[in-house]
Amino acid sequence: MVDKATEIKSVKVDGTPARGSFIQAVAAVVWKDLRAEFRSRELFSAMLVFSLLIILIFNFALELDVKTRRSVTAGVLWATFAFAGTLGLNRSMAIEKDRGCMDGLLLAPVDRSAIYFGKVISNLIFMLIVEVIVLPVYSALYAINLFQPGLILVILLGSIGYVSVGTLLSAMSVQTRTRDILLPILLFPVAIPVLLAAVKASNGFLTGAEWAEILLPLNLLIAYDVIFIAVAFMVFDHVVEE
Amino acid sequence: MQPKPVALKVLDLASIILLAISTYLALVFAPTERVMGDVQRVFYFHIGTAWTALLGFILAAVFSVIYLIRKDLKWDRFQVAAIEVSLVFFLITIVLGSIWARPAWNTWWTWDPRLTTAAITELIYAAYFMLRQGIDDPDKRASFGAIYALLGGLSAPLTFFAIRLFRTIHPVVIGGTNPEADGGFSMTADMRLAFFFALFAFTVIFIDLFWNRLRLGDLQDNVEQLKLKVSM
Amino acid sequence: MFFQETTPDTSGYMIAGYAITFIVMALYVASIYLRTRNLNQDKTTLEEMDKPDQPGQTNAPRQR
């Protein structure tokens, strides 16, 4: 991972104003994650296969006949995204830690929150790519049209909230002794409000509920996203300090 | 071995006496509730433990913020003490509620907003201790603990708010039975006395346990430092 | 209506509830006590290990 260090350095060397350099630093973190992933594809393929397997397991576990399908689709989708997301979050931080990239990132003269937002965005991109593939597969397998603009908006908002807490917690959990098992235990109970609002809103769109009924969970989802991002942004410095 | 301060000894004794009086008031003094019978007496301790546990969780979130600003390990020990005692008290709250629910609602458990949030809160703080166990460096352990307690203290009310909002908007989910109305009762003067006394008694007991746990934390810190000194 | 008047006997649940409350609290107090005792033992051993090392590296036990 030599290229990453040089990239960060190049961001700093050209001496752009502070605001621009912050965005550039975020972009550099995202870019190095995407490039590394594009080369190995280990994270993405694991998340994708895992989420397809979860859908299969739900098929056996719930006997998804036409009638129950309608009512449980939102729950199955979000459970799938949550599990696959944990896998990705864990791996993406563990890579940083194992290859010593985290130390390199921390040595780089950029704001710590730039690292946080960079990781959030790259994790979000991975999660969204997986979701973009899972949605048509699910639609085809269970003959439900999931391509509704409202549902996609909910999935985007829910993923943002989930990833923003998840990135913070995975940065913590990789620094512990029990790191492989700790992330879901830490993340799930804290992320429940986001998942709850997301499931409710998705369910509203899938069952064709009235707009007023969907608006409440949607607003809650946006509020939770803002709250979690704000808190994570404020405390991230304490997670990575040495 | 540091001797216990006199004030703490007095508090220990006071807690035991208060617990005894509160038990007497709840079991003997207060009249039997007519519809539910004796099981209603569980309510006094249920509220007493619930109130102190919630107070402890809120205090823990406050200690988190103070620790993250000051970086003084003293606040970390305050936080651990508050969360541990609250976790025990909240477990009692949940078990008592469940025991009461069996005859009153005819089920051990229902996914009502309060019960659900209580279960999730208990899990959050159990996870908190698992997180702490995996970290050796005291400063890092304190920082991570403070962050997680802060997130947990924020997330639990959000969960409660969300479930409550959804369930009241969709009455179908509750299935027609509103648990809050089912099992409610009006307190007589004697019941009210037992109720407020239980609140007071458990507050004192909480402070006493908190103090004892705090001393244990100081001792742990001492031993950890001694270990470092010896190993060097 | 007649059934409403008679108070059901739910004292079994009540006893179970109070028993569990006291058991849990007793266990917690015991755990604090035991942890304190063990730590105090650790502390005394550690202090003994710490002391002889103080004056130089002599292994002579308790000069002063």
Coordinates of C-alpha atoms in Angstrom, one line a residue:
Chain A
M1 CA 0.0 0.0 0.0
V2 CA 2.7 2.5 -1.0
D3 CA 0.5 4.3 -3.5
K4 CA -1.9 5.5 -0.8
A5 CA 0.7 7.3 1.1
T6 CA 2.0 9.1 -1.9
E7 CA -1.5 10.0 -2.9
I8 CA -2.2 11.6 0.4
K9 CA 1.1 13.4 0.3
S10 CA 0.4 14.8 -3.2
V11 CA -2.8 16.2 -1.9
K12 CA -1.0 18.2 0.7
V13 CA 2.0 19.2 -1.3
D14 CA 0.2 21.4 -3.9
G15 CA -0.8 23.7 -1.1
T16 CA -4.5 24.3 -2.0
P17 CA -6.7 26.3 0.5
A18 CA -7.9 24.4 3.6
R19 CA -11.4 23.7 2.4
G20 CA -10.4 22.3 -0.9
S21 CA -7.7 20.2 0.7
F22 CA -10.3 18.6 3.1
I23 CA -12.4 17.5 0.2
Q24 CA -9.3 16.4 -1.7
A25 CA -8.2 14.3 1.3
V26 CA -11.7 12.7 1.6
A27 CA -11.5 12.0 -2.1
A28 CA -8.0 10.5 -1.8
V29 CA -9.1 8.1 0.9
V30 CA -12.2 7.0 -1.1
W31 CA -10.1 6.7 -4.3
K32 CA -7.4 4.5 -2.7
D33 CA -10.1 2.3 -1.2
L34 CA -11.9 1.9 -4.5
R35 CA -8.6 1.2 -6.4
A36 CA -7.5 -1.4 -3.9
E37 CA -10.9 -3.0 -4.0
F38 CA -10.9 -2.9 -7.8
R39 CA -7.7 -4.8 -7.9
S40 CA -8.6 -7.5 -5.4
R41 CA -12.4 -7.5 -5.4
E42 CA -12.3 -9.6 -2.2
L43 CA -14.5 -7.4 -0.2
F44 CA -17.1 -6.9 -2.8
S45 CA -17.4 -10.5 -3.9
A46 CA -17.7 -11.6 -0.3
M47 CA -20.4 -9.2 0.5
L48 CA -22.3 -10.0 -2.6
V49 CA -22.2 -13.8 -2.2
F50 CA -23.0 -13.5 1.5
S51 CA -26.1 -11.4 0.9
L52 CA -27.4 -13.7 -1.8
L53 CA -26.9 -16.6 0.6
I54 CA -28.8 -14.8 3.3
I55 CA -31.7 -14.3 0.8
L56 CA -31.6 -18.0 0.1
I57 CA -31.7 -18.9 3.8
F58 CA -34.6 -16.6 4.4
N59 CA -36.4 -18.4 1.5
F60 CA -36.1 -21.6 3.4
A61 CA -36.6 -20.2 6.8
L62 CA -39.7 -18.2 6.1
E63 CA -41.4 -20.2 3.3
L64 CA -41.8 -17.0 1.2
D65 CA -45.1 -17.7 -0.5
V66 CA -46.8 -14.9 -2.4
K67 CA -48.9 -13.7 0.5
T68 CA -46.2 -13.5 3.2
R69 CA -43.7 -12.1 0.7
R70 CA -45.4 -8.7 0.6
S71 CA -45.3 -8.2 4.3
V72 CA -41.8 -9.5 5.0
T73 CA -39.9 -8.2 2.0
A74 CA -38.8 -5.0 3.7
G75 CA -37.6 -6.9 6.8
V76 CA -35.7 -9.5 4.7
L77 CA -34.0 -6.9 2.6
W78 CA -32.8 -4.9 5.6
A79 CA -31.7 -7.9 7.5
T80 CA -29.7 -8.9 4.4
F81 CA -28.2 -5.4 4.0
A82 CA -27.3 -5.2 7.7
F83 CA -25.5 -8.5 7.7
A84 CA -23.7 -7.9 4.5
G85 CA -22.8 -4.4 5.6
T86 CA -21.2 -5.7 8.8
L87 CA -19.1 -8.0 6.8
G88 CA -17.9 -5.1 4.6
L89 CA -17.4 -2.7 7.4
N90 CA -15.3 -5.2 9.4
R91 CA -13.1 -6.1 6.5
S92 CA -12.5 -2.6 5.2
M93 CA -11.2 -1.5 8.6
A94 CA -9.3 -4.7 9.3
I95 CA -7.4 -4.2 6.0
E96 CA -6.3 -0.7 7.1
K97 CA -5.2 -2.0 10.5
D98 CA -3.4 -5.1 9.2
R99 CA -1.4 -3.6 6.5
G100 CA -0.5 -0.7 8.7
C101 CA -2.4 1.7 6.5
M102 CA -4.1 3.3 9.4
D103 CA -0.8 4.5 10.8
G104 CA 0.0 5.9 7.4
L105 CA -3.3 7.7 7.2
L106 CA -2.9 9.1 10.6
L107 CA 0.6 10.4 9.8
A108 CA -0.8 12.2 6.8
P109 CA -1.2 15.9 7.6
V110 CA -5.0 15.9 7.0
D111 CA -7.9 16.4 9.3
R112 CA -8.9 13.1 11.1
S113 CA -12.5 13.6 10.1
A114 CA -11.4 13.5 6.5
I115 CA -10.4 9.9 7.1
Y116 CA -13.7 9.2 8.7
F117 CA -15.7 10.7 5.8
G118 CA -13.5 9.0 3.3
K119 CA -14.1 5.6 4.9
V120 CA -17.8 6.3 5.2
I121 CA -18.1 7.1 1.5
S122 CA -16.1 4.1 0.3
N123 CA -18.0 1.8 2.7
L124 CA -21.3 3.3 1.4
I125 CA -20.2 2.8 -2.2
F126 CA -19.5 -0.9 -1.5
M127 CA -22.8 -1.3 0.3
L128 CA -24.8 0.5 -2.5
I129 CA -23.1 -1.6 -5.2
V130 CA -24.2 -4.8 -3.4
E131 CA -27.7 -3.4 -2.9
V132 CA -27.9 -2.5 -6.6
I133 CA -27.2 -6.1 -7.5
V134 CA -29.3 -7.7 -4.8
L135 CA -32.4 -5.7 -5.7
P136 CA -32.9 -7.0 -9.2
V137 CA -32.0 -10.5 -8.1
Y138 CA -34.6 -10.4 -5.3
S139 CA -37.1 -8.8 -7.7
A140 CA -36.6 -11.6 -10.2
L141 CA -36.6 -14.4 -7.6
Y142 CA -39.8 -13.3 -5.9
A143 CA -41.6 -11.5 -8.6
I144 CA -41.8 -8.2 -6.7
N145 CA -40.9 -4.9 -8.4
L146 CA -38.4 -3.3 -6.0
F147 CA -37.4 -0.6 -8.4
Q148 CA -39.5 2.2 -7.0
P149 CA -37.9 5.6 -6.6
G150 CA -39.2 5.9 -3.1
L151 CA -37.8 2.6 -2.0
I152 CA -34.4 3.4 -3.5
L153 CA -34.4 6.7 -1.6
V154 CA -35.1 4.8 1.6
I155 CA -32.4 2.3 0.9
L156 CA -29.9 5.1 0.2
L157 CA -30.8 7.0 3.4
G158 CA -30.8 3.8 5.6
S159 CA -27.5 2.8 4.2
I160 CA -26.0 6.2 5.0
G161 CA -27.2 6.0 8.6
Y162 CA -26.0 2.4 9.0
V163 CA -22.6 3.0 7.5
S164 CA -22.0 6.2 9.4
V165 CA -22.4 4.5 12.8
G166 CA -20.8 1.3 11.4
T167 CA -17.6 3.0 10.3
L168 CA -17.1 4.6 13.7
L169 CA -17.7 1.3 15.5
S170 CA -15.6 -0.8 13.2
A171 CA -12.7 1.7 13.7
M172 CA -13.1 0.9 17.3
S173 CA -13.7 -2.8 17.1
V174 CA -10.6 -3.6 14.9
Q175 CA -8.5 -2.2 17.7
T176 CA -9.7 -4.8 20.2
R177 CA -8.7 -8.3 20.8
T178 CA -12.1 -9.8 19.9
R179 CA -12.4 -7.8 16.7
D180 CA -13.9 -10.3 14.4
I181 CA -16.9 -11.0 16.5
L182 CA -17.3 -7.6 18.2
L183 CA -18.6 -5.4 15.4
P184 CA -22.1 -6.9 15.0
I185 CA -22.5 -7.0 18.8
L186 CA -21.7 -3.3 19.0
L187 CA -23.4 -2.2 15.9
F188 CA -26.8 -3.9 15.8
P189 CA -28.3 -2.6 19.1
V190 CA -27.1 0.9 18.4
A191 CA -28.2 0.9 14.7
I192 CA -31.7 -0.3 15.6
P193 CA -33.4 3.1 15.3
V194 CA -32.1 3.5 11.8
L195 CA -33.0 0.0 10.7
L196 CA -36.5 0.4 12.3
A197 CA -37.2 3.6 10.5
A198 CA -35.8 2.1 7.3
V199 CA -37.9 -1.0 7.5
K200 CA -41.1 0.9 8.2
A201 CA -40.5 3.3 5.3
S202 CA -39.6 0.5 2.9
N203 CA -42.7 -1.4 4.0
G204 CA -44.8 1.7 3.4
F205 CA -43.5 2.0 -0.2
L206 CA -43.8 -1.8 -0.9
T207 CA -47.4 -2.0 0.4
G208 CA -48.4 1.2 -1.3
A209 CA -49.3 3.0 1.8
E210 CA -50.4 6.6 1.9
W211 CA -47.8 9.3 1.6
A212 CA -48.6 10.7 5.1
E213 CA -47.9 7.3 6.6
I214 CA -44.5 7.0 4.9
L215 CA -43.5 10.5 5.6
L216 CA -43.1 9.9 9.3
P217 CA -40.5 7.1 9.2
L218 CA -38.8 8.9 6.3
N219 CA -38.4 12.0 8.3
L220 CA -37.2 10.0 11.3
L221 CA -34.6 8.3 9.0
I222 CA -33.3 11.6 7.9
A223 CA -33.1 12.9 11.5
Y224 CA -31.3 9.8 12.7
D225 CA -28.8 10.0 9.8
V226 CA -28.0 13.6 10.7
I227 CA -27.7 12.8 14.4
F228 CA -25.5 9.7 13.9
I229 CA -23.2 11.4 11.4
A230 CA -22.9 14.5 13.7
V231 CA -22.0 12.4 16.7
A232 CA -19.6 10.1 14.8
F233 CA -17.9 13.2 13.3
M234 CA -17.4 14.7 16.7
V235 CA -15.9 11.7 18.4
F236 CA -13.9 10.1 15.6
D237 CA -10.8 11.9 16.7
H238 CA -10.8 10.0 19.9
V239 CA -11.1 6.7 18.1
V240 CA -7.9 7.0 16.0
E241 CA -5.6 8.9 18.4
E242 CA -2.5 7.1 19.4
Chain B
M1 CA -6.1 -2.2 52.2
Q2 CA -7.8 1.1 52.4
P3 CA -10.4 1.3 55.2
K4 CA -13.9 2.1 54.2
P5 CA -14.8 5.8 54.9
V6 CA -17.3 6.2 57.7
A7 CA -19.8 7.9 55.4
L8 CA -19.9 4.8 53.2
K9 CA -20.3 2.5 56.1
V10 CA -23.3 4.6 57.3
L11 CA -24.7 4.5 53.8
D12 CA -24.3 0.7 53.6
L13 CA -26.3 0.4 56.8
A14 CA -28.9 2.9 55.7
S15 CA -29.4 1.0 52.4
I16 CA -30.0 -2.2 54.2
I17 CA -32.5 -0.6 56.6
L18 CA -34.2 1.3 53.8
L19 CA -34.5 -1.9 51.8
A20 CA -36.1 -3.7 54.7
I21 CA -38.6 -0.9 55.4
S22 CA -39.4 -0.6 51.7
T23 CA -40.0 -4.4 51.5
Y24 CA -42.3 -4.2 54.5
L25 CA -44.2 -1.3 53.0
A26 CA -44.6 -3.1 49.7
L27 CA -45.4 -6.5 51.0
V28 CA -47.4 -5.8 54.1
F29 CA -48.4 -2.2 54.5
A30 CA -49.7 -1.4 51.1
P31 CA -53.2 -2.8 50.4
T32 CA -53.7 -5.7 47.9
E33 CA -54.7 -4.5 44.5
R34 CA -58.2 -5.9 43.8
V35 CA -58.0 -6.9 40.1
M36 CA -54.5 -8.2 39.9
G37 CA -53.9 -9.5 43.5
D38 CA -50.6 -9.8 45.2
V39 CA -48.5 -9.7 42.1
Q40 CA -49.1 -6.0 41.9
R41 CA -46.8 -5.6 44.9
V42 CA -43.9 -6.3 42.5
F43 CA -44.6 -2.9 41.0
Y44 CA -42.9 -0.9 43.8
F45 CA -39.5 -2.5 43.3
H46 CA -40.1 -2.5 39.5
I47 CA -40.4 1.2 39.4
G48 CA -37.7 1.7 42.0
T49 CA -35.1 -0.2 40.1
A50 CA -36.2 1.2 36.7
W51 CA -35.9 4.8 37.8
T52 CA -32.5 4.4 39.3
A53 CA -31.2 2.4 36.3
L54 CA -32.4 5.0 33.9
L55 CA -30.8 7.7 36.0
G56 CA -27.6 5.7 36.0
F57 CA -27.6 5.4 32.2
I58 CA -28.2 9.1 31.8
L59 CA -25.4 9.8 34.2
A60 CA -23.1 7.5 32.3
A61 CA -23.7 9.4 29.1
V62 CA -22.9 12.7 31.0
F63 CA -19.7 11.1 32.3
S64 CA -18.8 10.1 28.7
V65 CA -18.9 13.7 27.6
I66 CA -16.9 14.8 30.6
Y67 CA -14.3 12.1 30.0
L68 CA -14.0 12.9 26.3
I69 CA -13.4 16.6 27.1
R70 CA -11.2 16.2 30.2
K71 CA -9.4 12.9 29.4
D72 CA -9.2 12.1 33.2
L73 CA -9.6 8.4 34.0
K74 CA -11.5 9.3 37.1
W75 CA -14.6 10.0 34.9
D76 CA -14.1 6.6 33.2
R77 CA -14.3 4.9 36.6
F78 CA -17.5 6.9 37.4
Q79 CA -18.9 5.8 34.1
V80 CA -18.2 2.1 34.6
A81 CA -19.6 2.1 38.1
A82 CA -22.8 3.8 37.0
I83 CA -23.3 1.5 34.1
E84 CA -22.6 -1.7 36.0
V85 CA -25.0 -0.9 38.8
S86 CA -27.6 0.3 36.4
L87 CA -27.2 -2.9 34.3
V88 CA -28.0 -5.0 37.4
F89 CA -30.9 -2.9 38.4
F90 CA -32.3 -2.8 34.9
L91 CA -32.1 -6.6 34.8
I92 CA -34.2 -6.7 38.0
T93 CA -36.7 -4.3 36.4
I94 CA -37.1 -6.4 33.3
V95 CA -37.5 -9.7 35.2
L96 CA -40.0 -8.1 37.6
G97 CA -41.9 -6.6 34.8
S98 CA -42.0 -10.0 33.0
I99 CA -43.2 -11.7 36.2
W100 CA -45.9 -9.2 36.6
A101 CA -46.9 -9.4 32.9
R102 CA -47.6 -13.2 33.1
P103 CA -50.7 -13.0 35.3
A104 CA -51.7 -9.4 34.2
W105 CA -51.3 -9.6 30.4
N106 CA -51.2 -13.4 30.3
T107 CA -47.8 -13.4 28.6
W108 CA -44.2 -13.2 29.8
W109 CA -43.3 -10.8 27.1
T110 CA -44.8 -8.5 24.5
W111 CA -43.0 -6.4 22.0
D112 CA -44.4 -3.2 23.4
P113 CA -42.2 0.0 23.0
R114 CA -41.1 0.0 26.6
L115 CA -40.2 -3.7 26.8
T116 CA -38.4 -3.7 23.4
T117 CA -36.4 -0.6 24.3
A118 CA -35.6 -2.1 27.7
A119 CA -34.3 -5.3 26.1
I120 CA -32.2 -3.3 23.6
T121 CA -30.8 -1.0 26.3
E122 CA -29.7 -4.0 28.3
L123 CA -28.0 -5.5 25.2
I124 CA -26.3 -2.2 24.4
Y125 CA -24.7 -2.0 27.9
A126 CA -23.8 -5.7 27.8
A127 CA -22.0 -5.0 24.5
Y128 CA -20.3 -2.1 26.3
F129 CA -18.6 -4.4 28.7
M130 CA -17.6 -6.8 25.9
L131 CA -16.0 -3.9 24.1
R132 CA -14.1 -2.9 27.3
Q133 CA -12.9 -6.4 27.9
G134 CA -11.1 -6.5 24.5
I135 CA -8.9 -3.5 25.2
D136 CA -5.8 -3.5 27.4
D137 CA -4.7 0.1 27.1
P138 CA -6.6 2.0 29.9
D139 CA -6.8 5.3 28.0
K140 CA -8.1 3.6 24.8
R141 CA -10.5 1.5 26.8
A142 CA -11.8 4.6 28.5
S143 CA -12.2 6.5 25.2
F144 CA -13.9 3.7 23.4
G145 CA -16.2 3.0 26.4
A146 CA -17.1 6.7 26.6
I147 CA -17.9 6.8 22.9
Y148 CA -20.0 3.7 23.0
A149 CA -21.9 4.7 26.1
L150 CA -22.6 8.0 24.5
L151 CA -23.9 6.4 21.3
G152 CA -25.9 3.9 23.4
G153 CA -27.4 6.6 25.5
L154 CA -28.4 8.4 22.4
S155 CA -29.7 5.4 20.5
A156 CA -31.9 3.9 23.2
P157 CA -34.3 6.9 23.5
L158 CA -34.4 7.2 19.7
T159 CA -35.5 3.5 19.5
F160 CA -38.2 4.1 22.1
F161 CA -39.4 7.2 20.3
A162 CA -39.4 5.4 16.9
I163 CA -41.3 2.3 18.1
R164 CA -43.8 4.4 20.1
L165 CA -44.5 6.6 17.2
F166 CA -45.0 3.7 14.8
R167 CA -47.1 1.6 17.1
T168 CA -49.5 4.4 17.9
I169 CA -49.9 5.3 14.3
H170 CA -50.5 1.7 13.3
P171 CA -52.9 0.3 16.0
V172 CA -53.1 -2.9 14.0
V173 CA -49.6 -3.9 15.1
I174 CA -50.7 -3.8 18.8
G175 CA -53.5 -6.1 17.9
G176 CA -56.2 -4.1 19.6
T177 CA -54.9 -4.6 23.1
N178 CA -53.2 -1.5 24.6
P179 CA -50.9 -2.9 27.3
E180 CA -50.7 0.5 29.0
A181 CA -54.4 0.6 29.6
D182 CA -54.5 -3.1 30.5
G183 CA -53.1 -3.5 34.0
G184 CA -53.3 0.1 35.0
F185 CA -54.7 1.0 38.4
S186 CA -55.2 3.9 40.6
M187 CA -53.1 4.1 43.7
T188 CA -54.5 4.6 47.2
A189 CA -52.7 6.8 49.7
D190 CA -51.0 3.8 51.3
M191 CA -49.9 2.5 47.9
R192 CA -48.5 6.0 47.1
L193 CA -46.5 6.0 50.3
A194 CA -45.0 2.6 49.5
F195 CA -44.3 3.8 46.0
F196 CA -42.5 6.9 46.9
F197 CA -40.6 5.2 49.7
A198 CA -39.4 2.6 47.2
L199 CA -38.2 5.3 44.9
F200 CA -36.3 6.9 47.7
A201 CA -34.9 3.7 49.1
F202 CA -33.6 2.5 45.7
T203 CA -32.0 5.9 45.0
V204 CA -30.1 5.5 48.3
I205 CA -29.2 1.9 47.5
F206 CA -28.1 2.9 44.0
I207 CA -25.8 5.6 45.4
D208 CA -24.4 3.1 48.0
L209 CA -23.7 0.4 45.3
F210 CA -22.3 3.1 43.0
W211 CA -19.9 4.3 45.7
N212 CA -18.8 0.7 46.5
R213 CA -18.3 0.0 42.8
L214 CA -16.3 3.2 42.4
R215 CA -13.9 2.1 45.2
L216 CA -13.5 -1.2 43.4
G217 CA -12.6 0.7 40.2
D218 CA -10.0 2.8 42.1
L219 CA -8.6 -0.4 43.5
Q220 CA -8.5 -2.0 40.0
D221 CA -6.6 1.1 38.7
N222 CA -4.2 0.8 41.6
V223 CA -3.4 -2.8 41.0
E224 CA -3.0 -2.2 37.2
Q225 CA -0.5 0.5 37.9
L226 CA 1.3 -1.7 40.4
K227 CA 1.5 -4.5 37.8
L228 CA 3.0 -2.2 35.3
K229 CA 5.5 -1.0 37.9
V230 CA 6.5 -4.5 38.9
S231 CA 6.8 -5.8 35.4
M232 CA 9.2 -3.0 34.4
Chain C
M1 CA -69.5 -9.7 37.2
F2 CA -69.2 -11.9 40.2
F3 CA -65.8 -13.1 39.0
Q4 CA -64.5 -9.6 38.9
E5 CA -65.1 -9.2 42.6
T6 CA -62.8 -12.0 43.7
T7 CA -59.2 -11.0 43.7
P8 CA -57.1 -13.7 41.9
D9 CA -54.4 -15.4 44.0
T10 CA -51.1 -14.3 42.3
S11 CA -48.9 -14.4 45.4
G12 CA -46.8 -17.1 43.8
Y13 CA -45.6 -14.6 41.2
M14 CA -45.1 -12.0 43.8
I15 CA -42.9 -14.3 45.9
A16 CA -40.9 -15.3 42.8
G17 CA -40.4 -11.6 41.9
Y18 CA -39.1 -10.6 45.3
A19 CA -37.0 -13.7 45.6
I20 CA -35.3 -13.0 42.3
T21 CA -34.8 -9.3 43.2
F22 CA -33.0 -10.2 46.4
I23 CA -31.0 -13.0 44.8
V24 CA -29.8 -10.7 42.0
M25 CA -28.9 -7.9 44.4
A26 CA -27.1 -10.3 46.8
L27 CA -25.2 -11.8 43.9
Y28 CA -24.1 -8.4 42.8
V29 CA -23.0 -7.3 46.3
A30 CA -21.1 -10.6 46.6
S31 CA -19.4 -10.0 43.3
I32 CA -18.3 -6.6 44.4
Y33 CA -17.0 -8.0 47.7
L34 CA -15.2 -10.9 46.0
R35 CA -13.6 -8.7 43.4
T36 CA -12.5 -6.3 46.0
R37 CA -11.0 -9.1 48.1
N38 CA -9.1 -10.6 45.2
L39 CA -7.8 -7.3 44.1
N40 CA -6.6 -6.6 47.6
Q41 CA -4.8 -9.9 47.6
D42 CA -3.2 -9.0 44.3
K43 CA -2.2 -5.7 45.6
T44 CA -0.4 -7.0 48.7
T45 CA 1.5 -9.6 46.6
L46 CA 2.4 -6.9 44.1
E47 CA 3.6 -4.6 46.8
E48 CA 5.8 -7.3 48.3
M49 CA 7.3 -8.0 44.9
D50 CA 7.8 -4.3 44.4
K51 CA 9.6 -3.6 47.7
P52 CA 12.8 -5.8 47.6
D53 CA 13.7 -4.3 44.2
Q54 CA 13.9 -0.8 45.6
P55 CA 17.3 -0.6 47.2
G56 CA 19.6 -1.6 44.3
Q57 CA 19.3 -5.2 43.0
T58 CA 20.1 -7.0 46.2
N59 CA 18.0 -9.9 47.0
A60 CA 18.4 -9.5 50.7
P61 CA 14.9 -9.7 52.2
R62 CA 13.8 -6.7 54.2
Q63 CA 16.9 -4.8 55.3
R64 CA 15.1 -2.0 57.0

